């Protein structure tokens, strides 16, 4: 005999266990808070309605099929409120997390109003009609109760997130339909086995499948719409706050102040906001897709808000680097460097120390955008605007270190030894590692002691050096042929003058022979490996939701290094196939990151 608890043990809890195994690397503090909140609201909102329905005999349960009853409702039914919400929420996470939230905002005022108000008007009419239909003992009772109970909450959620839900129509449809079909199938099994019974006197007695009443299918469809719409309401408010960081500056916390901010973001129509920041993000992504494919893949596994701000940061670093590299004339390189320098000075004009950051009072930097519109391309200008919007929680020192790396390139300074290579890598990549830490900590809402924060930053700087050295080892030919530049330490060369001339003046790296190029690369990778394991020690101190993603980023780059080392000759530009990136990312995310899951105190040095 199948009982109600058997239904959970056989059909619902195993699904939740499976979805949990799939989604655990993506369940950040924000996601966990969202799921808990939606579960709590579902439980509170559904409990009186469910008692009312059973009191009027719309549903019936045999005593031998249930554990016990609270009010009129079986304990297993209360469990189902939470189980269905968790199941559908996790499935929705899989379906909807992959694109930045801001790309699903609707900035067309007319379209926005129509999508918001037409469904709300229809839902109001439906709720009234449902109330009139819900006469106890009548065949329309169950259907009417579903309609008057569900419409008010859908109206509320649709007001704030309906447009967002529609813009993500493909993924939200999958998020709703799949669990609806599955739960209808489970319901059919339970009805056939008399685990519960739908009263024919309060039902339309229309069956969509054998033993499966129309009202049951409608119930699962509507409840899954509510769950997914509730999740999208959170995602929309998170996305708006991430995109308009000046207007919504608070990072995640469980404080009432943060909750008020997020409710304001939920109620705010994105059509009332400027679309320029989102257009800027599109430019930022174009930069990264073109110039940093490894990061573009690794960024997919970061939590949404952190991913968005890392995109802004990386795009700025990438586009400023290209501004220097893509100018053949030395005087124009210097001019571009002056433009970047001036922008950084303006962006941090109100700071009085290198690492001074205050988020208590947030204001937009006073930047002369008219000047930069004359100096920059549209894509460059977008990246500059994007970084300026999140600069309020970043320190200025790493940006000045980045400038030192650009000055190194403009001056054509040579890399004499490994110390020079490490110093240059620290300027152009260690600085970025520091800024990434600030992004991760701020957007995660995690407060750390100054000692632990400094420890993480030190490891992040080393990690930046490691990844940059891997890049350099991969790009010996590219740097030589396109830029006339060489970052191979001169101490590696048999004839410094001749080999440097071949790489930087003649731009003919292959004349040195593939074996020599590979020998250069392998030595630099060995240098990177000496620091790699040490740099990974900082991962265990990061917020748990970014530990796996950070490891993914490092392992993708490490796989590039492995590809260079394992190649019988020096490849023109070593890279991973999309499948290899997925394989490496999956292994790091689900297995490699486990050893960093438990936070341990950082080692102390005497």
Coordinates of C-alpha atoms in Angstrom, one line a residue, residues 51-274:
X51 CA -7.2 23.8 5.7
X52 CA -10.2 25.5 4.2
X53 CA -10.3 23.2 1.1
X54 CA -10.0 20.1 3.2
X55 CA -12.6 21.4 5.7
X56 CA -15.1 21.6 2.8
X57 CA -14.1 18.1 1.6
X58 CA -12.6 19.0 -1.7
X59 CA -9.7 16.6 -0.8
X60 CA -9.9 13.5 1.3
X61 CA -7.3 11.3 2.9
X62 CA -7.6 7.8 4.4
X63 CA -6.3 7.8 8.0
X64 CA -4.1 4.8 7.3
X65 CA -2.3 6.6 4.5
X66 CA -1.1 9.6 6.5
X67 CA 1.1 10.0 9.6
X68 CA -1.0 12.6 11.5
X69 CA -3.0 15.8 11.0
X70 CA -2.5 19.3 12.1
X71 CA -5.7 21.3 11.8
X72 CA -7.4 19.6 8.9
X73 CA -4.2 19.0 6.9
X74 CA -1.9 15.9 7.0
X75 CA 1.7 16.5 8.1
X76 CA 2.9 15.2 4.7
X77 CA 0.8 17.9 3.0
X78 CA 2.6 20.6 5.0
X79 CA 5.9 18.9 3.9
X80 CA 4.7 19.1 0.3
X81 CA 4.4 22.9 0.5
X82 CA 8.1 23.1 1.1
X83 CA 9.1 20.1 -1.0
X84 CA 7.5 21.4 -4.2
X85 CA 8.9 24.9 -3.6
X86 CA 12.4 23.7 -3.2
X87 CA 12.1 21.3 -6.1
X88 CA 10.8 23.9 -8.5
X89 CA 13.2 26.6 -7.2
X90 CA 16.3 24.4 -7.8
X91 CA 15.1 23.4 -11.3
X92 CA 14.4 27.1 -12.1
X93 CA 17.9 27.9 -10.9
X94 CA 19.3 25.4 -13.5
X95 CA 17.1 26.9 -16.2
X96 CA 17.5 30.6 -15.7
X97 CA 20.9 31.4 -14.2
X98 CA 23.1 31.6 -17.3
X99 CA 22.4 35.0 -18.8
X100 CA 22.9 38.3 -16.9
X101 CA 19.7 39.6 -15.4
X102 CA 20.1 43.0 -17.0
X103 CA 19.6 41.5 -20.5
X104 CA 16.0 40.7 -19.5
X105 CA 15.0 44.2 -18.6
X106 CA 12.3 45.9 -20.7
X107 CA 13.1 49.6 -21.3
X108 CA 10.2 50.2 -23.7
X109 CA 7.7 52.2 -21.6
X110 CA 4.6 51.3 -23.7
X111 CA 5.5 47.6 -23.9
X112 CA 6.3 47.6 -20.2
X113 CA 2.9 49.1 -19.3
X114 CA 1.0 46.7 -21.5
X115 CA 2.8 43.6 -20.2
X116 CA 2.3 44.8 -16.6
X117 CA -1.3 46.0 -16.6
X118 CA -3.2 43.8 -19.1
X119 CA -2.4 40.5 -17.2
X120 CA -3.1 42.2 -13.9
X121 CA -6.5 43.4 -15.1
X122 CA -7.4 39.9 -16.3
X123 CA -6.2 38.4 -13.0
X124 CA -8.4 40.7 -11.0
X125 CA -11.4 39.6 -13.1
X126 CA -10.4 36.0 -12.7
X127 CA -10.0 36.3 -8.9
X128 CA -13.5 37.8 -8.6
X129 CA -15.0 35.1 -10.9
X130 CA -13.1 32.5 -8.8
X131 CA -14.6 33.8 -5.6
X132 CA -18.1 33.6 -7.1
X133 CA -17.5 30.0 -8.2
X134 CA -16.1 28.8 -4.9
X135 CA -19.4 27.8 -3.4
X136 CA -19.0 24.8 -1.0
X137 CA -20.6 21.7 -2.3
X138 CA -20.8 22.9 -5.9
X139 CA -18.9 21.4 -8.8
X140 CA -17.0 24.6 -9.3
X141 CA -15.8 24.9 -5.7
X142 CA -12.3 23.4 -6.1
X143 CA -11.6 25.4 -9.3
X144 CA -12.9 28.6 -7.8
X145 CA -10.8 28.2 -4.7
X146 CA -7.7 27.7 -6.9
X147 CA -8.5 30.9 -8.8
X148 CA -9.3 33.3 -5.9
X149 CA -6.4 32.0 -3.9
X150 CA -3.7 32.2 -6.6
X151 CA -4.6 35.4 -8.4
X152 CA -3.7 37.9 -5.6
X153 CA -0.2 36.6 -5.2
X154 CA 0.4 36.4 -8.9
X155 CA -0.9 40.0 -9.2
X156 CA 1.6 41.2 -6.6
X157 CA 4.5 39.3 -8.2
X158 CA 3.5 40.3 -11.7
X159 CA 3.5 44.0 -10.8
X160 CA 7.2 43.9 -10.1
X161 CA 8.5 41.0 -12.2
X162 CA 6.0 40.2 -14.9
X163 CA 8.1 41.9 -17.6
X164 CA 11.2 40.1 -16.5
X165 CA 9.3 36.8 -16.5
X166 CA 8.1 37.4 -20.0
X167 CA 11.5 38.5 -21.3
X168 CA 12.9 35.2 -20.0
X169 CA 9.9 33.3 -21.5
X170 CA 11.9 30.3 -22.9
X171 CA 13.7 29.5 -19.7
X172 CA 10.8 30.3 -17.4
X173 CA 8.5 28.2 -19.5
X174 CA 10.8 25.2 -19.1
X175 CA 11.2 26.0 -15.4
X176 CA 7.4 25.8 -15.0
X177 CA 6.4 23.0 -17.4
X178 CA 8.8 20.3 -16.4
X179 CA 8.0 20.2 -12.7
X180 CA 4.3 20.6 -13.5
X181 CA 4.3 17.5 -15.8
X182 CA 6.3 15.5 -13.2
X183 CA 4.1 16.4 -10.3
X184 CA 1.0 15.7 -12.4
X185 CA 2.4 12.2 -13.0
X186 CA 3.1 11.7 -9.3
X187 CA -0.4 13.0 -8.5
X188 CA -1.9 10.5 -10.9
X189 CA 0.0 7.6 -9.2
X190 CA -1.2 8.8 -5.8
X191 CA -4.8 9.1 -6.9
X192 CA -4.7 5.6 -8.5
X193 CA -3.5 4.2 -5.2
X194 CA -6.0 6.2 -3.1
X195 CA -3.3 8.1 -1.2
X196 CA -5.7 11.0 -1.5
X197 CA -9.0 11.5 -3.2
X198 CA -10.6 14.4 -5.1
X199 CA -14.3 14.8 -4.2
X200 CA -16.4 14.5 -7.3
X201 CA -19.1 16.8 -5.8
X202 CA -16.7 19.7 -5.7
X203 CA -14.9 19.1 -8.9
X204 CA -15.8 19.6 -12.6
X205 CA -15.0 15.9 -13.2
X206 CA -13.0 16.7 -16.3
X207 CA -10.0 14.4 -16.6
X208 CA -6.9 15.3 -18.6
X209 CA -5.5 11.8 -18.1
X210 CA -6.7 8.7 -16.4
X211 CA -7.6 9.5 -12.8
X212 CA -6.1 13.0 -13.2
X213 CA -8.7 15.8 -12.7
X214 CA -8.4 19.1 -14.6
X215 CA -8.2 21.0 -11.3
X216 CA -5.1 19.1 -10.1
X217 CA -3.2 19.9 -13.3
X218 CA -4.2 23.5 -13.0
X219 CA -3.2 23.6 -9.4
X220 CA 0.3 22.3 -10.1
X221 CA 0.7 24.6 -13.1
X222 CA -0.4 27.7 -11.2
X223 CA 1.7 26.9 -8.1
X224 CA 4.8 26.3 -10.2
X225 CA 4.1 29.6 -12.0
X226 CA 4.0 31.3 -8.5
X227 CA 7.2 29.7 -7.4
X228 CA 9.1 30.5 -10.6
X229 CA 7.6 34.0 -10.7
X230 CA 8.6 34.5 -7.1
X231 CA 12.2 33.4 -7.9
X232 CA 12.2 35.8 -10.9
X233 CA 11.0 38.6 -8.6
X234 CA 14.1 38.1 -6.5
X235 CA 16.4 37.8 -9.6
X236 CA 14.9 41.0 -11.1
X237 CA 15.5 42.9 -7.9
X238 CA 19.0 41.5 -7.5
X239 CA 19.7 42.3 -11.1
X240 CA 18.5 45.9 -10.9
X241 CA 20.6 46.5 -7.8
X242 CA 23.6 44.9 -9.4
X243 CA 23.2 47.0 -12.6
X244 CA 22.4 50.3 -10.9
X245 CA 24.9 50.0 -8.0
X246 CA 24.9 53.8 -7.3
X247 CA 21.1 53.8 -6.8
X248 CA 21.1 50.5 -4.9
X249 CA 24.5 50.4 -3.2
X250 CA 23.9 48.0 -0.3
X251 CA 25.5 44.6 -0.5
X252 CA 23.7 41.4 0.6
X253 CA 22.8 41.1 4.2
X254 CA 19.7 40.1 6.2
X255 CA 19.2 43.6 7.6
X256 CA 15.9 45.4 7.2
X257 CA 17.8 48.2 5.4
X258 CA 18.9 45.8 2.7
X259 CA 15.4 44.2 2.5
X260 CA 13.9 47.7 2.0
X261 CA 16.4 48.4 -0.8
X262 CA 15.5 45.1 -2.6
X263 CA 11.8 45.7 -2.3
X264 CA 12.3 49.1 -3.8
X265 CA 14.3 47.4 -6.6
X266 CA 11.4 44.9 -7.0
X267 CA 8.8 47.6 -7.3
X268 CA 10.9 49.8 -9.6
X269 CA 10.0 49.6 -13.3
X270 CA 13.2 49.2 -15.3
X271 CA 11.6 51.2 -18.0
X272 CA 12.0 54.2 -15.7
X273 CA 15.7 53.6 -15.5
X274 CA 18.4 54.5 -18.1

